[in-house]
C-alpha positions as a LaTeX table, in Angstrom:
\begin{tabular}{lrrr}
\hline
Residue & $x$ (\AA) & $y$ (\AA) & $z$ (\AA) \\
\hline
Met1 & $-1.59$ & $-16.02$ & $-27.96$ \\
Lys2 & $-2.26$ & $-12.97$ & $-26.09$ \\
Asn3 & $-3.98$ & $-9.77$ & $-26.53$ \\
Ile4 & $-2.69$ & $-6.72$ & $-26.31$ \\
Val5 & $-4.43$ & $-3.66$ & $-24.47$ \\
Glu6 & $-3.05$ & 0.09 & $-26.68$ \\
Leu7 & $-3.65$ & 3.50 & $-25.67$ \\
Glu8 & $-6.74$ & 4.63 & $-27.71$ \\
Leu9 & $-6.93$ & 8.41 & $-28.55$ \\
Ala10 & $-9.43$ & 8.97 & $-25.96$ \\
Asp11 & $-7.70$ & 8.17 & $-22.93$ \\
Ile12 & $-4.12$ & 9.60 & $-24.51$ \\
Lys13 & $-6.62$ & 12.88 & $-24.16$ \\
Arg14 & $-7.56$ & 12.01 & $-21.09$ \\
Ile15 & $-4.14$ & 11.47 & $-20.24$ \\
Ala16 & $-2.74$ & 14.58 & $-20.80$ \\
Ala17 & $-5.66$ & 17.41 & $-20.06$ \\
Ala18 & $-4.58$ & 15.22 & $-16.23$ \\
Ala19 & $-0.96$ & 15.75 & $-16.62$ \\
Glu20 & $-1.96$ & 19.40 & $-18.25$ \\
Ala21 & $-4.27$ & 20.59 & $-14.76$ \\
Glu22 & $-1.07$ & 18.97 & $-12.87$ \\
Ala23 & 1.66 & 21.49 & $-14.09$ \\
Thr24 & $-0.66$ & 24.13 & $-14.35$ \\
Ser25 & $-2.12$ & 23.87 & $-10.69$ \\
Asn26 & 1.76 & 24.01 & $-9.35$ \\
Asn27 & 2.94 & 26.68 & $-12.50$ \\
Trp28 & 5.34 & 24.60 & $-14.14$ \\
Pro29 & 6.46 & 25.19 & $-17.83$ \\
Val30 & 6.18 & 22.15 & $-19.37$ \\
Thr31 & 6.19 & 19.00 & $-22.30$ \\
Ile32 & 4.08 & 16.16 & $-22.32$ \\
Ala33 & 4.71 & 13.63 & $-24.32$ \\
Ile34 & 2.81 & 10.13 & $-24.53$ \\
Thr35 & 4.27 & 7.51 & $-26.01$ \\
Asp36 & 2.98 & 3.83 & $-26.50$ \\
Ala37 & 5.16 & 0.83 & $-26.09$ \\
Gly38 & 7.12 & 0.78 & $-28.68$ \\
Gly39 & 8.28 & 4.17 & $-27.34$ \\
His40 & 6.68 & 5.30 & $-30.62$ \\
Leu41 & 5.28 & 9.00 & $-29.79$ \\
Leu42 & 1.70 & 9.60 & $-30.17$ \\
Trp43 & 1.92 & 13.45 & $-27.93$ \\
Leu44 & 3.96 & 16.12 & $-27.64$ \\
Gln45 & 3.00 & 20.03 & $-25.40$ \\
Arg46 & 5.02 & 22.39 & $-24.70$ \\
Leu47 & 2.95 & 24.55 & $-22.50$ \\
Asp48 & 3.81 & 28.33 & $-22.60$ \\
Gly49 & 6.62 & 28.92 & $-21.23$ \\
Ala50 & 8.15 & 26.19 & $-20.75$ \\
Ala51 & 11.41 & 25.93 & $-21.96$ \\
Gln52 & 12.55 & 24.79 & $-26.21$ \\
Val53 & 15.25 & 21.42 & $-25.35$ \\
Ser54 & 12.25 & 20.04 & $-23.49$ \\
Ala55 & 10.74 & 19.12 & $-26.19$ \\
Tyr56 & 13.76 & 16.69 & $-27.01$ \\
Ile57 & 14.20 & 15.71 & $-23.54$ \\
Ala58 & 10.04 & 14.87 & $-22.85$ \\
Pro59 & 9.62 & 12.45 & $-25.73$ \\
Ala60 & 13.46 & 11.02 & $-24.89$ \\
Lys61 & 11.66 & 10.02 & $-21.35$ \\
Ala62 & 8.81 & 8.42 & $-22.78$ \\
Lys63 & 10.61 & 6.28 & $-24.82$ \\
Ser64 & 13.18 & 5.85 & $-22.50$ \\
Ala65 & 9.74 & 5.20 & $-19.91$ \\
Ala66 & 8.58 & 3.09 & $-22.01$ \\
Leu67 & 11.36 & 0.73 & $-24.28$ \\
Gly68 & 13.06 & $-0.44$ & $-20.26$ \\
Arg69 & 9.46 & $-0.79$ & $-19.15$ \\
Arg70 & 10.05 & 1.56 & $-15.70$ \\
Glu71 & 10.13 & 4.47 & $-14.27$ \\
Thr72 & 13.46 & 6.38 & $-15.36$ \\
Lys73 & 14.69 & 7.90 & $-12.49$ \\
Gly74 & 15.70 & 4.05 & $-12.31$ \\
Tyr75 & 18.50 & 5.38 & $-14.53$ \\
Glu76 & 19.22 & 7.91 & $-13.20$ \\
Asp77 & 19.93 & 7.18 & $-10.49$ \\
Met78 & 21.84 & 4.00 & $-11.67$ \\
Ile79 & 24.43 & 6.12 & $-13.49$ \\
Asn80 & 24.43 & 8.43 & $-10.83$ \\
Gly81 & 26.22 & 5.40 & $-8.59$ \\
Gly82 & 28.60 & 5.21 & $-10.87$ \\
Arg83 & 27.53 & 2.64 & $-13.41$ \\
Thr84 & 28.43 & 4.65 & $-16.82$ \\
Ala85 & 29.22 & 2.03 & $-19.50$ \\
Phe86 & 25.23 & 1.93 & $-19.08$ \\
Leu87 & 25.17 & 5.45 & $-21.39$ \\
Ser88 & 26.16 & 2.70 & $-24.09$ \\
Ala89 & 22.50 & 1.12 & $-24.52$ \\
Pro90 & 21.43 & 1.44 & $-27.46$ \\
Glu91 & 17.65 & 3.60 & $-27.95$ \\
Ile92 & 17.57 & 4.51 & $-24.81$ \\
Asp93 & 18.89 & 8.01 & $-24.31$ \\
Gly94 & 16.50 & 9.43 & $-22.12$ \\
Leu95 & 18.43 & 9.26 & $-18.51$ \\
Leu96 & 16.37 & 11.48 & $-16.12$ \\
Glu97 & 13.67 & 11.17 & $-14.02$ \\
Gly98 & 10.09 & 12.32 & $-14.97$ \\
Gly99 & 9.00 & 9.40 & $-17.48$ \\
Val100 & 6.61 & 6.79 & $-16.15$ \\
Pro101 & 5.74 & 3.86 & $-17.64$ \\
Ile102 & 1.49 & 3.46 & $-18.22$ \\
Val103 & 1.32 & $-0.14$ & $-17.31$ \\
Lys104 & $-2.75$ & $-1.98$ & $-17.23$ \\
Asp105 & $-3.20$ & $-5.67$ & $-15.34$ \\
Gly106 & 0.70 & $-6.02$ & $-16.32$ \\
Gln107 & 1.26 & $-5.11$ & $-18.83$ \\
Thr108 & 3.34 & $-1.69$ & $-20.57$ \\
Ile109 & 1.46 & $-0.13$ & $-22.60$ \\
Gly110 & 3.14 & 3.61 & $-22.97$ \\
Ala111 & 4.45 & 5.17 & $-21.04$ \\
Val112 & 4.59 & 9.47 & $-20.58$ \\
Gly113 & 7.47 & 11.52 & $-19.79$ \\
Val114 & 7.89 & 14.94 & $-19.16$ \\
Ser115 & 10.44 & 17.95 & $-19.16$ \\
Gly116 & 10.71 & 21.47 & $-17.96$ \\
Val117 & 10.99 & 21.43 & $-13.66$ \\
Lys118 & 12.49 & 19.79 & $-11.59$ \\
Ser119 & 12.62 & 15.45 & $-11.89$ \\
Asn120 & 10.84 & 14.67 & $-9.10$ \\
Glu121 & 8.17 & 17.45 & $-10.46$ \\
Asp122 & 8.46 & 15.96 & $-13.90$ \\
Ala123 & 7.82 & 12.78 & $-12.46$ \\
Gln124 & 5.05 & 13.95 & $-10.59$ \\
Ile125 & 2.78 & 15.57 & $-13.02$ \\
Ala126 & 3.90 & 12.46 & $-15.24$ \\
Lys127 & 2.28 & 9.93 & $-12.58$ \\
Ala128 & $-0.69$ & 12.56 & $-12.19$ \\
Gly129 & $-1.84$ & 12.15 & $-16.17$ \\
Ile130 & $-1.50$ & 8.81 & $-16.03$ \\
Ala131 & $-3.52$ & 8.93 & $-12.61$ \\
Ala132 & $-6.65$ & 9.78 & $-15.06$ \\
Leu133 & $-6.28$ & 6.07 & $-16.86$ \\
\hline
\end{tabular}
């Protein structure tokens, strides 16, 4: 049997605070979503000025990164490269850059999804949050 590492509320708050700090230091109005390894939403935070639709996109990015155990940029690149059949993959619907898995000891334990600014900036915010762990 394996021992499973899980995110605790203190971890989630630390990730969210660091992601918020990265966003606010750049004046980026975004939504930040954090999921567990199964893509279940644990945290959703929409900063002032963030577009309402970002509250749907950020959790989708996080869920896709968690379930796929990879950054969502890979999915976006795959589709942009012509592999449009991937759009039919079940449960993977956040196919834009900005979803980043949280990996501990080689095991995906969750993900952060950010939406609201340029995709590479969304990813920058997500990675800043994860780096706080």
